[in-house]
Short mmCIF file of C-alpha atoms and ligand atoms in Angstrom, two decimals:
data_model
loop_
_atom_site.label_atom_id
_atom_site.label_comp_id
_atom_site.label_asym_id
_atom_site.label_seq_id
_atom_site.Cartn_x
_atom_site.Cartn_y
_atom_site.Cartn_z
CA UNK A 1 40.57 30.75 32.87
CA UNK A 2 38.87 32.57 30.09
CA UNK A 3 37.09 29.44 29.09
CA UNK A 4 36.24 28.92 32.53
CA UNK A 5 34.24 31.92 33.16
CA UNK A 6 32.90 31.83 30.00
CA UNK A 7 31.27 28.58 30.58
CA UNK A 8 30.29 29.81 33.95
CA UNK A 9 27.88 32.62 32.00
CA UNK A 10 26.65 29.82 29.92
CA UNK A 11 25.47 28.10 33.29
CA UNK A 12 24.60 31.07 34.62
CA UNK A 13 22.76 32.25 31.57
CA UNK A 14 20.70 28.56 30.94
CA UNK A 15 20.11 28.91 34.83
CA UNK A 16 18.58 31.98 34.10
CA UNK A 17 16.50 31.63 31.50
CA UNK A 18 14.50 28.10 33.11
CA UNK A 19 14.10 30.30 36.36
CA UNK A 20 12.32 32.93 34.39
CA UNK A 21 10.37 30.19 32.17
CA UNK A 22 9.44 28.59 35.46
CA UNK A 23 8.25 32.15 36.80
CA UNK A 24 6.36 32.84 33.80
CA UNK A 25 4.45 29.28 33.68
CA UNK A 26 3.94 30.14 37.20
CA UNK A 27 2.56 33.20 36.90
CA UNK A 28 0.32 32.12 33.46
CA UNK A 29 -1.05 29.23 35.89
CA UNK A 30 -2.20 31.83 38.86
CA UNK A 31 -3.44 33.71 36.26
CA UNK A 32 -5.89 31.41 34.77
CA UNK A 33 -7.26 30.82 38.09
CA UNK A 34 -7.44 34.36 39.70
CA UNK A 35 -10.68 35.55 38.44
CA UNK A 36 -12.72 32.40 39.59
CA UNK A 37 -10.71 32.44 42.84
CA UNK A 38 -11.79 36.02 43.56
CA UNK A 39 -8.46 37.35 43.76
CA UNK A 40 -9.50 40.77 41.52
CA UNK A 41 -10.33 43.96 43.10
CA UNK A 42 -10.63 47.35 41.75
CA UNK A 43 -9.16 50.32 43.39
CA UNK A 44 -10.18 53.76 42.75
CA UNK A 45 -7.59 56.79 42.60
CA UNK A 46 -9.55 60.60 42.93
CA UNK A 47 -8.85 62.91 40.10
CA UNK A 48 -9.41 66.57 41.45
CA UNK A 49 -10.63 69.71 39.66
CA UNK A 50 -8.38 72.70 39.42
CA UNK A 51 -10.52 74.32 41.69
CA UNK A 52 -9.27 71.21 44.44
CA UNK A 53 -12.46 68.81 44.32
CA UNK A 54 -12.84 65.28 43.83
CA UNK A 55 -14.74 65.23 40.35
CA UNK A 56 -13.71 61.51 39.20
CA UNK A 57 -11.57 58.67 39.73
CA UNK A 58 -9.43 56.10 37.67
CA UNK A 59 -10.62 52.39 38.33
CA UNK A 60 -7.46 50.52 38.78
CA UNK A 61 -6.57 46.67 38.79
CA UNK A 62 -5.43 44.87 41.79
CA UNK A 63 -4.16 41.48 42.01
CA UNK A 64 -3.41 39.73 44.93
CA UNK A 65 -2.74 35.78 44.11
CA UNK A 66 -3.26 33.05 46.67
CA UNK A 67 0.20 31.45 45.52
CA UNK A 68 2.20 34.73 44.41
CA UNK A 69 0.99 37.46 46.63
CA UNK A 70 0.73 40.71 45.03
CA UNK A 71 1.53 41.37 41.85
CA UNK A 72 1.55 44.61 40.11
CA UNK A 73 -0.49 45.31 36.75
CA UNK A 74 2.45 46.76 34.81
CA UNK A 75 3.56 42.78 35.39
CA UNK A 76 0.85 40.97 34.79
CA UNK A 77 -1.26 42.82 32.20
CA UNK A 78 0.88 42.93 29.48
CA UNK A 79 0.85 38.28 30.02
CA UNK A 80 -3.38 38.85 30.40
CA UNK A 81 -3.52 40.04 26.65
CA UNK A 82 -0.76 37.56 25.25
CA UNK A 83 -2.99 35.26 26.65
CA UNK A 84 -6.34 36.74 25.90
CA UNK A 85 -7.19 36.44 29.85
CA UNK A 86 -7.55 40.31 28.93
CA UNK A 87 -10.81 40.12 27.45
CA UNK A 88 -12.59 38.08 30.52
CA UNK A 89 -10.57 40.38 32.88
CA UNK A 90 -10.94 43.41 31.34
CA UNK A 91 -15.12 42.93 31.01
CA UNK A 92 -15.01 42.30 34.94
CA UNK A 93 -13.15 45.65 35.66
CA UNK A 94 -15.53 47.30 33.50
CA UNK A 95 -18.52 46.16 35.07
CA UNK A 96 -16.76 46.61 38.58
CA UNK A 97 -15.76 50.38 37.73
CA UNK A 98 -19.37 50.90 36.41
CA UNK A 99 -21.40 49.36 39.63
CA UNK A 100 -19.35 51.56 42.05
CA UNK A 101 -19.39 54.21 40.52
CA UNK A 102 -22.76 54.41 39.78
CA UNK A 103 -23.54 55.19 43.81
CA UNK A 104 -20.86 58.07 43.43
CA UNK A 105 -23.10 59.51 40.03
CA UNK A 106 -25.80 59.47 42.03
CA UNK A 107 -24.58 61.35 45.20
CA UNK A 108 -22.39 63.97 42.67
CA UNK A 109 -24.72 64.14 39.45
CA UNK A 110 -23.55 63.84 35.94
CA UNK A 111 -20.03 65.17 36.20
CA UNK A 112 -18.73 62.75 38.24
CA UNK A 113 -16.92 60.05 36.36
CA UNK A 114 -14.79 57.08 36.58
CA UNK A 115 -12.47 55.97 34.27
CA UNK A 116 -11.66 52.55 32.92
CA UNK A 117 -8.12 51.47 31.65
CA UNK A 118 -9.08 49.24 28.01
CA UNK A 119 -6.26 47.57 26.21
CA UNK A 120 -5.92 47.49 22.57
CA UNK A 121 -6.61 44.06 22.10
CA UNK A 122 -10.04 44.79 23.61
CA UNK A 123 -10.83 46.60 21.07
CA UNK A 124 -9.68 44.43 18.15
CA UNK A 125 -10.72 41.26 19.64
CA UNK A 126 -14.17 42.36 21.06
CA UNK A 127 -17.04 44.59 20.38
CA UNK A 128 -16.75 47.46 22.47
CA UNK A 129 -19.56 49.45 21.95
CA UNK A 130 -21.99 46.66 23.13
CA UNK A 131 -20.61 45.71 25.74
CA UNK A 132 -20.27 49.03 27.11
CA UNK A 133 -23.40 49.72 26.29
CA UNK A 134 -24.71 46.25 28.06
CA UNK A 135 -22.89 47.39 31.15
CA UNK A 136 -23.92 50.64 31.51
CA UNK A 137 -27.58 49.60 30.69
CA UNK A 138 -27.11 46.64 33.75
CA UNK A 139 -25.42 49.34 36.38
CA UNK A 140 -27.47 52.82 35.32
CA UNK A 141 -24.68 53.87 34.87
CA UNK A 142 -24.91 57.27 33.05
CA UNK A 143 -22.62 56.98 29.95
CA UNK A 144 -21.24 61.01 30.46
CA UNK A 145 -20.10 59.02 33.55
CA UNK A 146 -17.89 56.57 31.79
CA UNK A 147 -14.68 57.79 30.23
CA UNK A 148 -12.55 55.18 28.77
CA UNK A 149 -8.82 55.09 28.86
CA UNK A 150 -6.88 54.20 25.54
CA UNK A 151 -3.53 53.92 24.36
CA UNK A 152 -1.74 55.21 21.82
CA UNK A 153 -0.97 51.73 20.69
CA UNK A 154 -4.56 51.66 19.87
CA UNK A 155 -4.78 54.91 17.76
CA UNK A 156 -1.69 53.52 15.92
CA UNK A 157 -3.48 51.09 14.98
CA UNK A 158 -5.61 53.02 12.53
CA UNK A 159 -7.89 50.29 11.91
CA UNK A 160 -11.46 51.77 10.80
CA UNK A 161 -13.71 49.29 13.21
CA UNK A 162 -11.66 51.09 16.05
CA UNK A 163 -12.28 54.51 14.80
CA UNK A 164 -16.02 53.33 14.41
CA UNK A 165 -15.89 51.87 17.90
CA UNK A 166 -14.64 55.32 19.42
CA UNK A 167 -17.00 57.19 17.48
CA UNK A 168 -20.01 54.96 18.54
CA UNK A 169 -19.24 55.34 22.21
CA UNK A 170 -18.67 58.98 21.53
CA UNK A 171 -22.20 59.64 20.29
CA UNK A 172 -23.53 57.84 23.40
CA UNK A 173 -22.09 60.42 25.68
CA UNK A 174 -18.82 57.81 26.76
CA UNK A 175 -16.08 59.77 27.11
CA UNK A 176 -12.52 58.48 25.50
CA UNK A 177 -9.07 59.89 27.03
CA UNK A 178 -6.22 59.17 25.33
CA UNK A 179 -3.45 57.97 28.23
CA UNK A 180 0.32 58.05 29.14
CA UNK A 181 0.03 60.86 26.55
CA UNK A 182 3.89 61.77 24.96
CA UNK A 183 5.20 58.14 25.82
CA UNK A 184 3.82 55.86 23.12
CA UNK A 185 4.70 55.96 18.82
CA UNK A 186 2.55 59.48 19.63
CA UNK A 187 1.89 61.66 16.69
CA UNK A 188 -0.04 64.72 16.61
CA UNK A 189 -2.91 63.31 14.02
CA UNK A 190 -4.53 61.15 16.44
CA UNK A 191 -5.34 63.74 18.47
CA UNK A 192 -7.06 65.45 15.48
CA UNK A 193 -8.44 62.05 13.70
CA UNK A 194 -9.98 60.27 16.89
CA UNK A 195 -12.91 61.69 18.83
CA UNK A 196 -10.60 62.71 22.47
CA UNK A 197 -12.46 64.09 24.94
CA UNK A 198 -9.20 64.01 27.65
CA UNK A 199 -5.24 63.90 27.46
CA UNK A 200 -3.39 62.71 30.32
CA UNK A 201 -0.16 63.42 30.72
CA UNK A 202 2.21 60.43 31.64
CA UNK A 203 4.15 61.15 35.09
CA UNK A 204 7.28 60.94 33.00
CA UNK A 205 6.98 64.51 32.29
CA UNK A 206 4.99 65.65 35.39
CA UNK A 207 7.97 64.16 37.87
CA UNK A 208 10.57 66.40 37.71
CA UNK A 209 8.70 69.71 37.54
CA UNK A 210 8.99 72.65 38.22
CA UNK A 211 13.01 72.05 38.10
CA UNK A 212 13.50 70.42 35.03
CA UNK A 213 13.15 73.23 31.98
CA UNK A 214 12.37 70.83 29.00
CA UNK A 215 9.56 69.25 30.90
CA UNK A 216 7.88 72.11 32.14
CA UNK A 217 8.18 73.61 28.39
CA UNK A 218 6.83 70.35 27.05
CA UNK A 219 3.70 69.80 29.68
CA UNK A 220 2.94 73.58 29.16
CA UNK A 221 2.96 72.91 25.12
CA UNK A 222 0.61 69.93 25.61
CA UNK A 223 -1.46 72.31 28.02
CA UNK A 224 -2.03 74.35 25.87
CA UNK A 225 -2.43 72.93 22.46
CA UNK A 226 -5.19 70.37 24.43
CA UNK A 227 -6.91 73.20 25.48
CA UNK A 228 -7.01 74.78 21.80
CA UNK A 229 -8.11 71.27 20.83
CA UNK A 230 -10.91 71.26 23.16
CA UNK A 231 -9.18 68.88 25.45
CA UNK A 232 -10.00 68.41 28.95
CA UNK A 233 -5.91 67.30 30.40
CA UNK A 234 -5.73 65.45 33.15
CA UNK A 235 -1.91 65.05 34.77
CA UNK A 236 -0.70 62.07 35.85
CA UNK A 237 1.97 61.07 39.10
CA UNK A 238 1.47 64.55 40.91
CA UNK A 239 3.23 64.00 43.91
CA UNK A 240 4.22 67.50 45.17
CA UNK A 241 2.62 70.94 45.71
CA UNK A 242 5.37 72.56 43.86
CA UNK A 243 3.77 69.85 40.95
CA UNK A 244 0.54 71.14 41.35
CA UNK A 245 0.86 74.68 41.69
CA UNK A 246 2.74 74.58 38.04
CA UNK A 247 0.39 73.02 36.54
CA UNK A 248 -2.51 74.83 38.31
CA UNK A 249 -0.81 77.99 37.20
CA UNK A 250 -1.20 76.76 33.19
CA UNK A 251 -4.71 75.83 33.98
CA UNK A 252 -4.29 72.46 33.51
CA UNK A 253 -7.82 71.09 34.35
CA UNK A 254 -7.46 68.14 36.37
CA UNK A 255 -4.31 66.26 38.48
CA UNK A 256 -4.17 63.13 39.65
CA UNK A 257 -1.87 61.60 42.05
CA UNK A 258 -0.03 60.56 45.52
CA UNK A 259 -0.33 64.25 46.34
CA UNK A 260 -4.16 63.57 46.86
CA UNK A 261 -4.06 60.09 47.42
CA UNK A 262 -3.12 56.61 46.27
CA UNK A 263 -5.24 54.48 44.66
CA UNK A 264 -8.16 53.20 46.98
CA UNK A 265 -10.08 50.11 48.00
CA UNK A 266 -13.95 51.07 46.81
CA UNK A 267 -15.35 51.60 50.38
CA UNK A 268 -11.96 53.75 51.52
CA UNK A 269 -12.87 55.84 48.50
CA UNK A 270 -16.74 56.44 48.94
CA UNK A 271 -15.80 57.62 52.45
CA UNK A 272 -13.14 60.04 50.99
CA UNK A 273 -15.90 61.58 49.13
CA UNK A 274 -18.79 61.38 51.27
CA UNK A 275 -16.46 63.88 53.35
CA UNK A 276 -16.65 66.41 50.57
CA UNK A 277 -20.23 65.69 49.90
CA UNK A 278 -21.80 66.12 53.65
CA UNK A 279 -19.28 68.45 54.34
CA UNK A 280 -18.66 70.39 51.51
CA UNK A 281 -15.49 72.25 52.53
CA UNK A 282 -13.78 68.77 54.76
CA UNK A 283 -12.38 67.10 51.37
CA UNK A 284 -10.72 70.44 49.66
CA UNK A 285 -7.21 70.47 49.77
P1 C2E B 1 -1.94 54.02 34.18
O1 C2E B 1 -3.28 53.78 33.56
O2 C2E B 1 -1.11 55.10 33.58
O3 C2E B 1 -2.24 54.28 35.71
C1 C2E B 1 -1.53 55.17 36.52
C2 C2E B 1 -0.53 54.44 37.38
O4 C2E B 1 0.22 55.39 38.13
C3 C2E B 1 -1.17 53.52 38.42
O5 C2E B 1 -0.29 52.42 38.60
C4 C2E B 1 -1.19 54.39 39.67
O6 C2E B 1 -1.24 53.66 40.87
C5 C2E B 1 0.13 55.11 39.51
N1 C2E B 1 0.15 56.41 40.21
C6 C2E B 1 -0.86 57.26 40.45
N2 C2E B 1 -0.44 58.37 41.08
C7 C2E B 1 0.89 58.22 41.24
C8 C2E B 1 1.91 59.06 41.84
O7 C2E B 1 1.67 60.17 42.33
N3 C2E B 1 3.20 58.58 41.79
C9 C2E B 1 3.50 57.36 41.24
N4 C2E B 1 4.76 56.96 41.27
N5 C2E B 1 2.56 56.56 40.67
C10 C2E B 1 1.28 56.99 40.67
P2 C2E B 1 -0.83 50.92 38.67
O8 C2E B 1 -2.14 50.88 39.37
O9 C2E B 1 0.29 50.09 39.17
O10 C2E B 1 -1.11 50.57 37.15
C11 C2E B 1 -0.08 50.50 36.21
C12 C2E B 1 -0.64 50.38 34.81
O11 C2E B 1 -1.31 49.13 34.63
C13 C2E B 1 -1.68 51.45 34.49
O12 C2E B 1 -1.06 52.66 34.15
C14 C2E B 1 -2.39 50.78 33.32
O13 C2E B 1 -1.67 50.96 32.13
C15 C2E B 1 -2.36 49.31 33.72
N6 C2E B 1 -3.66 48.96 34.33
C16 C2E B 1 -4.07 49.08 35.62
N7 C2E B 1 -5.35 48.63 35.75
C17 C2E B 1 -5.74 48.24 34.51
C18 C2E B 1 -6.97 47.68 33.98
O14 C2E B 1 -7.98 47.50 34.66
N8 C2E B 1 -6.96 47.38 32.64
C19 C2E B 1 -5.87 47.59 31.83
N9 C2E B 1 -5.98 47.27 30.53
N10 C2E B 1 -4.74 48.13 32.30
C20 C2E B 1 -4.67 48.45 33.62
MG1 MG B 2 -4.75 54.91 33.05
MG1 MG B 3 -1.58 56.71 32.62
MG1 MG B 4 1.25 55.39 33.12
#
């Protein structure tokens, strides 16, 4: 009997593993073909001042394959840089983020900005700097526009052509914000060592405020030691009022989240802030 089942698992097991080979192969396939194919867009999620106005917005990845329907970035990312796909896809988002945002500069003036999700291996595979600086220079895009998103991944790293890279784009007015802040190998030196100009603070520790103790001690900490660091924080996942007015309450300069509004298609999003622009008051919360 014991034998039995045991040799049931094994099936079960083998079964298992060539249906997740197959799904992988399947998705590696779709993914070779989805930039050509058009299947890419970038969506655009507003990030809101303290004082309740759309300042900015994350560029975000969407996928939606003609074989595999949508498939979320946490999935497929991670299977773009094992396969390098990052580097082609990554320099499209850029230049995506960049174009469409550069309309929203222009309406809201220099302190507007997007920002643009970069994985490590971008930065160890590929020169940064220029092509950043070959985007902006094709969009006019404004570089105090641009604020890239890193990892700590990155950081850890502590190779010196990355702490050149950051400190190139730096002195061009790019901004660098360091993301998912408390969930990576994080130490305290980076934020010291690498030239930061934002922290955001993973949902992890934003989702169960105000009624969790340990998180709202921790996200106040961070709050605060950003802001003696010069740190603009930005927090991530805010989904409730109760959320926001916590965080507003440690003067935590910018939240992002469902509480505003999802993530959204580029034309969705100018109209969200076109309200606030021709309006002034229509788009504060
Ligand atoms: P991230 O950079 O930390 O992005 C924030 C994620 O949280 C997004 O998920 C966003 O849709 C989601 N989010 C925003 N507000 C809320 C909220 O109130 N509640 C909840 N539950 N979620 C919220 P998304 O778009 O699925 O992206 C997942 C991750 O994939 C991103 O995390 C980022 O690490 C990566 N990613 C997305 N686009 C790109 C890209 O263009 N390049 C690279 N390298 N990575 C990307
Ligand atoms: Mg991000
Ligand atoms: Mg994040
Ligand atoms: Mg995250």
């Amino acid at each position: 009997k014991a034998k039995e089942q045991g040799r049931n698992c094994f099936e079960f097991f083998t079964s298992g593993l060539h249906e997740q080979a197959t799904a992988r192969s399947k998705l590696e396939n779709a993914l070779h073909k989805a930039l050509s194919n058009n299947e890419f867009t970038v969506y655009f999620q507003p990030i809101v001042s303290h004082d309740k106005k759309t300042v900015g917005c994350e560029a975000l990845l969407r996928w939606h394959s003609a074989e595999l329907g949508a498939v979320s970035p946490a999935q497929f990312i991670p299977v773009c840089e094992e396969l390098g796909l990052i580097i082609p896809i990554g320099e499209w988002v850029l230049r995506e983020a960049c174009r469409e945002a550069s309309t929203w500069c222009n309406c809201f003036g220099e302190q507007f900005f997007v920002t643009v999700n970069m994985s490590s291996v971008q930065f160890i595979r590929q020169d940064i700097e220029a092509l950043v600086k070959t985007v902006l220079r094709e969009t006019q895009l404004s570089p105090k526009c641009l604020t890239l998103e890193i990892t700590e991944t990155l950081l850890a790293d502590n190779s010196v052509n990355t702490l050149q890279q950051l400190q190139a784009l730096r002195a061009i007015g790019v901004g660098l914000a360091i993301d998912d802040f408390g969930t990576g190998y994080s130490s305290l030196s980076y934020l010291k060592r690498f030239p930061l100009s934002k922290l955001k603070i993973d949902r992890e520790f934003i989702k169960d405020l105000p009624d969790d103790l340990e998180d709202c001690a921790m996200v106040s900490a961070i709050i605060s030691m950003a802001s003696n660091l010069h740190l603009e924080v930005v927090a991530e996942g805010v989904e409730t009022a109760a959320q926001r007015s916590f965080l507003t309450a440690l003067n935590c300069d910018y939240i992002q989240g469902f509480l505003y509004s999802k993530p959204l298609p580029a034309a969705s999003f100018d109209k969200y802030i076109r309200e606030f622009i021709d309006g002034q008051h229509l788009n504060q919360h």
